[in-house]
Coordinates of C-alpha atoms in Angstrom, one line a residue:
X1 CA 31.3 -26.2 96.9
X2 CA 28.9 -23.1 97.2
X3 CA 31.5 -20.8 95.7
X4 CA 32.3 -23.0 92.9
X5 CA 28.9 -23.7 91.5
X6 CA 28.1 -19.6 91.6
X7 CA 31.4 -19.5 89.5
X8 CA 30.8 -21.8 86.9
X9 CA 27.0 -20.4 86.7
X10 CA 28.8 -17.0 86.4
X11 CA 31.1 -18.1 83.7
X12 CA 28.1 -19.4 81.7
X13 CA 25.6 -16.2 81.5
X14 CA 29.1 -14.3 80.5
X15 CA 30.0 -17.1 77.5
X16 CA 26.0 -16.7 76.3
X17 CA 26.3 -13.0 76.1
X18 CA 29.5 -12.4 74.4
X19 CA 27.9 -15.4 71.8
X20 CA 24.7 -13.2 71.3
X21 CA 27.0 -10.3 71.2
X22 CA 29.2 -12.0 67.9
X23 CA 26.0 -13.2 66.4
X24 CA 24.3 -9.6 66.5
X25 CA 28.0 -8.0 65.3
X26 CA 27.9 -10.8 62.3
X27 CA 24.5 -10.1 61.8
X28 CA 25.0 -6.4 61.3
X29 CA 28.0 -6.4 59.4
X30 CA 25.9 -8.9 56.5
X31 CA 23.2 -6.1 56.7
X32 CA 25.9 -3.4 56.1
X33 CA 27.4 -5.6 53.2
X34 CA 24.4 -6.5 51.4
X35 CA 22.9 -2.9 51.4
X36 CA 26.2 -1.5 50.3
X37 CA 25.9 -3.9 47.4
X38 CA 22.5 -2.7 46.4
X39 CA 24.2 0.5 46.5
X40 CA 27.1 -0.2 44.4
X41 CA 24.6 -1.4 42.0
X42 CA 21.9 1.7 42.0
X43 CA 25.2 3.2 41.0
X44 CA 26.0 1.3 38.0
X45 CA 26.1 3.3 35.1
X46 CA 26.4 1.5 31.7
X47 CA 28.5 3.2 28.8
X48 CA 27.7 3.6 25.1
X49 CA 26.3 1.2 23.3
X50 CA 25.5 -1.3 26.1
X51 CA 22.6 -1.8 28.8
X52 CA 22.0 -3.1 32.0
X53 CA 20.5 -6.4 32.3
X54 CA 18.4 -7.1 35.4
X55 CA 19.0 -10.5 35.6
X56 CA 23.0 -9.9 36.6
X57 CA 23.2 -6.7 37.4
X58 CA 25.9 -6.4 34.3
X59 CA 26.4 -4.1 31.1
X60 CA 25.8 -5.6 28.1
X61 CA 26.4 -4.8 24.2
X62 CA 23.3 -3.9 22.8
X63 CA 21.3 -5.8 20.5
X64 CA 21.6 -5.0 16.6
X65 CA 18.5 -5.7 14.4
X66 CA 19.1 -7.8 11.3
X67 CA 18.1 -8.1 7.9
X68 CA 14.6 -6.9 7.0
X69 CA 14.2 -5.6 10.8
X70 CA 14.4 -2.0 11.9
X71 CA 15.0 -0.1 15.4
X72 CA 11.8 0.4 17.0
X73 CA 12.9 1.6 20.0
X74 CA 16.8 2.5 20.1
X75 CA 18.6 1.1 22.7
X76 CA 19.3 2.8 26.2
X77 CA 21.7 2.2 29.8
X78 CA 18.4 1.0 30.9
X79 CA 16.4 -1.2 28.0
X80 CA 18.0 -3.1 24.9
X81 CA 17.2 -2.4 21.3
X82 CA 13.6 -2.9 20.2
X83 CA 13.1 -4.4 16.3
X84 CA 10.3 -4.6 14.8
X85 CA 9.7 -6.5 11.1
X86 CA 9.9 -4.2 7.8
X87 CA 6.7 -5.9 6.3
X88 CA 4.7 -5.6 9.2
X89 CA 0.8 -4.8 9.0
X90 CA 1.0 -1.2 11.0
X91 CA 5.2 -0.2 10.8
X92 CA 6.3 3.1 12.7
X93 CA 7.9 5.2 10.1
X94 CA 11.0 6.5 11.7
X95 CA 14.5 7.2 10.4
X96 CA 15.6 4.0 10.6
X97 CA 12.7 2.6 8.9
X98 CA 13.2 4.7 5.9
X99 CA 16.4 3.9 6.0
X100 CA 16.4 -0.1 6.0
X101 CA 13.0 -0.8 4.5
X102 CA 12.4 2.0 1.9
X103 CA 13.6 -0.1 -0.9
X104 CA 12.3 -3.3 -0.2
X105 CA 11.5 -5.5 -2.7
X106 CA 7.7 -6.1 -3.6
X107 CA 8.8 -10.2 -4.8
X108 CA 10.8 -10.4 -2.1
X109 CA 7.8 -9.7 0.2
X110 CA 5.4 -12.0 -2.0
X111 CA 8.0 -14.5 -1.5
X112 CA 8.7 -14.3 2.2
X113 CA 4.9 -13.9 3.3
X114 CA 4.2 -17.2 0.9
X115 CA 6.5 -19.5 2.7
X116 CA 5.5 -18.2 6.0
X117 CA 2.3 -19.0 5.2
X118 CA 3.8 -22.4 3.9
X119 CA 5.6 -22.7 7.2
X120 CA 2.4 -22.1 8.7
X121 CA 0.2 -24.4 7.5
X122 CA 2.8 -27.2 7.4
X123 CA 0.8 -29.9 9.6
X124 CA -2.3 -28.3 9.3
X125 CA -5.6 -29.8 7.5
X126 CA -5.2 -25.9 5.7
X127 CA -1.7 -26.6 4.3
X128 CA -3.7 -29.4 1.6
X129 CA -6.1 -26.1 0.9
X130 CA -3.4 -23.8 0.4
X131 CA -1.3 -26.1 -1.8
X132 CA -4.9 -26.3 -4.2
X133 CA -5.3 -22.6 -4.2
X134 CA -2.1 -22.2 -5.6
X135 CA -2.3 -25.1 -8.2
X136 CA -5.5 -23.2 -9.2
X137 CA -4.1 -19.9 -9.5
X138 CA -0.9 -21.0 -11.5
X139 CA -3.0 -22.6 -13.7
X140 CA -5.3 -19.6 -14.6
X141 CA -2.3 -17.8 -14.5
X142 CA -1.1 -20.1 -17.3
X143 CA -4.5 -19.9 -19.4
X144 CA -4.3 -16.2 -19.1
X145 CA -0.7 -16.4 -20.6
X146 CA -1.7 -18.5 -23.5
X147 CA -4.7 -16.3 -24.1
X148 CA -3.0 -13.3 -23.9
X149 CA -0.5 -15.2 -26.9
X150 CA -3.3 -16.6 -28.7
X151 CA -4.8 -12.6 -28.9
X152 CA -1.9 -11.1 -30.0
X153 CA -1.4 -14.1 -32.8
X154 CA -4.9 -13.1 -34.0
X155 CA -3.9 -9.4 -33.7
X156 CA -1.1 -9.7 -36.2
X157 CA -2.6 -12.3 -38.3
X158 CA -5.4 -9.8 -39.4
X159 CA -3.0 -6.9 -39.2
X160 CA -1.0 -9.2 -42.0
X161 CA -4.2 -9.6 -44.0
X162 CA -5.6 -5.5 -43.7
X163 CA -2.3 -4.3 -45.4
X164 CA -2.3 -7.3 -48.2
X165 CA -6.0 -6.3 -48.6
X166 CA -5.1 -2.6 -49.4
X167 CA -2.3 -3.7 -51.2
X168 CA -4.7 -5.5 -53.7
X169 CA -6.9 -2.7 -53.7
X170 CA -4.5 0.0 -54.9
X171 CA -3.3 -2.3 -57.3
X172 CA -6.9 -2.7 -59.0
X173 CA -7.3 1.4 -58.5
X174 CA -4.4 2.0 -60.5
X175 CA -5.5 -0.8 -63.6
X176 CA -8.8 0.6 -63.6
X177 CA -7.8 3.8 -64.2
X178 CA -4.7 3.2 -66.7
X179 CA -4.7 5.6 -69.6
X180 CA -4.7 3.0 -73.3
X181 CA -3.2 5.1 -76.3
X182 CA -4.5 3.2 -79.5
X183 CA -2.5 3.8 -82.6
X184 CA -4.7 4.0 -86.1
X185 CA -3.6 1.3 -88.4
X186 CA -1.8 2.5 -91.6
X187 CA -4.5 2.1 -94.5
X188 CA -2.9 1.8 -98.0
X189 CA -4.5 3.8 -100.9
X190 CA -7.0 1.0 -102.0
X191 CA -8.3 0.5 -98.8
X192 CA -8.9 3.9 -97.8
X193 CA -11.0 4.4 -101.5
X194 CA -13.0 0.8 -100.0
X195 CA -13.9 2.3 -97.3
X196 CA -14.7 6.1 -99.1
X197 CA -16.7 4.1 -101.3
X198 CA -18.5 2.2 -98.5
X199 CA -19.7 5.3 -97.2
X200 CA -21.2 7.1 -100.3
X201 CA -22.9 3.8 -100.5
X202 CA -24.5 4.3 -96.9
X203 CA -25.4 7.6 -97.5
X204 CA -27.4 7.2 -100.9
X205 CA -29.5 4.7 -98.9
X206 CA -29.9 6.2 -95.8
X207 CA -30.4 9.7 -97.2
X208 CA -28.2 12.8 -96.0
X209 CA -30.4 13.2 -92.6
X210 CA -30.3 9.4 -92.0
X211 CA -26.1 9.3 -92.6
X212 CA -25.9 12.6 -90.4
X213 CA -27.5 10.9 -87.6
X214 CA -25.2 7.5 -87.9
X215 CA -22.1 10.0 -87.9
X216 CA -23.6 11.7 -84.2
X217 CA -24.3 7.9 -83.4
X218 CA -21.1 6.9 -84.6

């Protein structure tokens, strides 16, 4: 009975150890596995055009910037594309800037920074502030415009009157300075001895120095 007991007790210490003995095997193997994973993916290397994304260990295309953005930061095996916004305050002036944003357009910027502002102030107490302010300036806007007719009206209008003015005035010049050729009647034989006669009468009263002084006067 002695002998059996000392067997089973002998039986059990060797099942516990070759059980430890699995569990440390198993255990080490995992280790192995999982470092030779972290290895496998220290070693992954990314081609062209694509990146490595920390979150699955996995190559993926890189990012492309869209309209009215430009590469900040070009992409790399290690960190996706960076944009940045063509209108913004302080822009980094690369190649690719010049190359997307050098011809924007100025209304196209007005436009877009208006309704972000719009956007903005959409639920806000300022969006009723922002709506008057631009009531206010269209409506100067539009007083400027009609001013700006009105002057230029006026402009012409006494443009119109200046050259009738001259017109008049070279007109008048030219009357007042018209050459009139006056033709002598024809006197018949009688009247011209009328008038002869006329004269000798003047002169016998006047006296020859009186008539000769009526002829200067004359």
């Amino acid at each position: 009975m002695r002998l059996f007991c000392i067997l089973l007790f002998t039986l059990f210490i060797f099942g516990v150890q070759c059980k430890f003995t699995d569990s440390s095997s198993e255990s080490f193997e995992h280790r192995f596995d999982s470092s030779s994973s972290i290895e496998d993916d220290d070693d992954i290397k990314c081609p062209k055009s694509t990146f490595l994304l920390d979150v699955d260990n996995k190559c993926h295309p890189c990012s492309i910037c869209g309209p009215d953005l430009y590469e900040l930061e070009e992409c790399t095996p290690e960190s996706d594309t960076v944009c940045d916004w063509c209108f913004s305050p302080t822009p980094t002036k690369n190649n690719d800037f010049k190359l997307k944003c050098g011809d924007v357009d100025l209304k196209s910027i007005f436009r877009i920074v208006v309704k972000a502002q719009r956007d903005e102030a959409i639920g806000d107490d300022s969006y009723e502030i922002f709506a008057a302010e631009e009531a206010l300036a269209a409506k100067e806007a539009k007083r400027w415009a009609v001013a700006a007719n009105v002057a230029k009206f006026g402009f012409y209008f006494l443009l119109i009157i200046l050259i009738v003015i001259v017109i008049r005035y070279v007109r008048k010049s030219k009357q007042a300075y018209r050459t009139i050729t006056l033709t002598p009647p024809m006197l018949n034989e009688h009247d011209s001895k009328d008038i002869i006669r006329a004269a000798d009468h003047i002169r016998q009263k006047l006296g020859k120095k009186g008539y000769d002084r009526l002829e200067e006067f004359v």
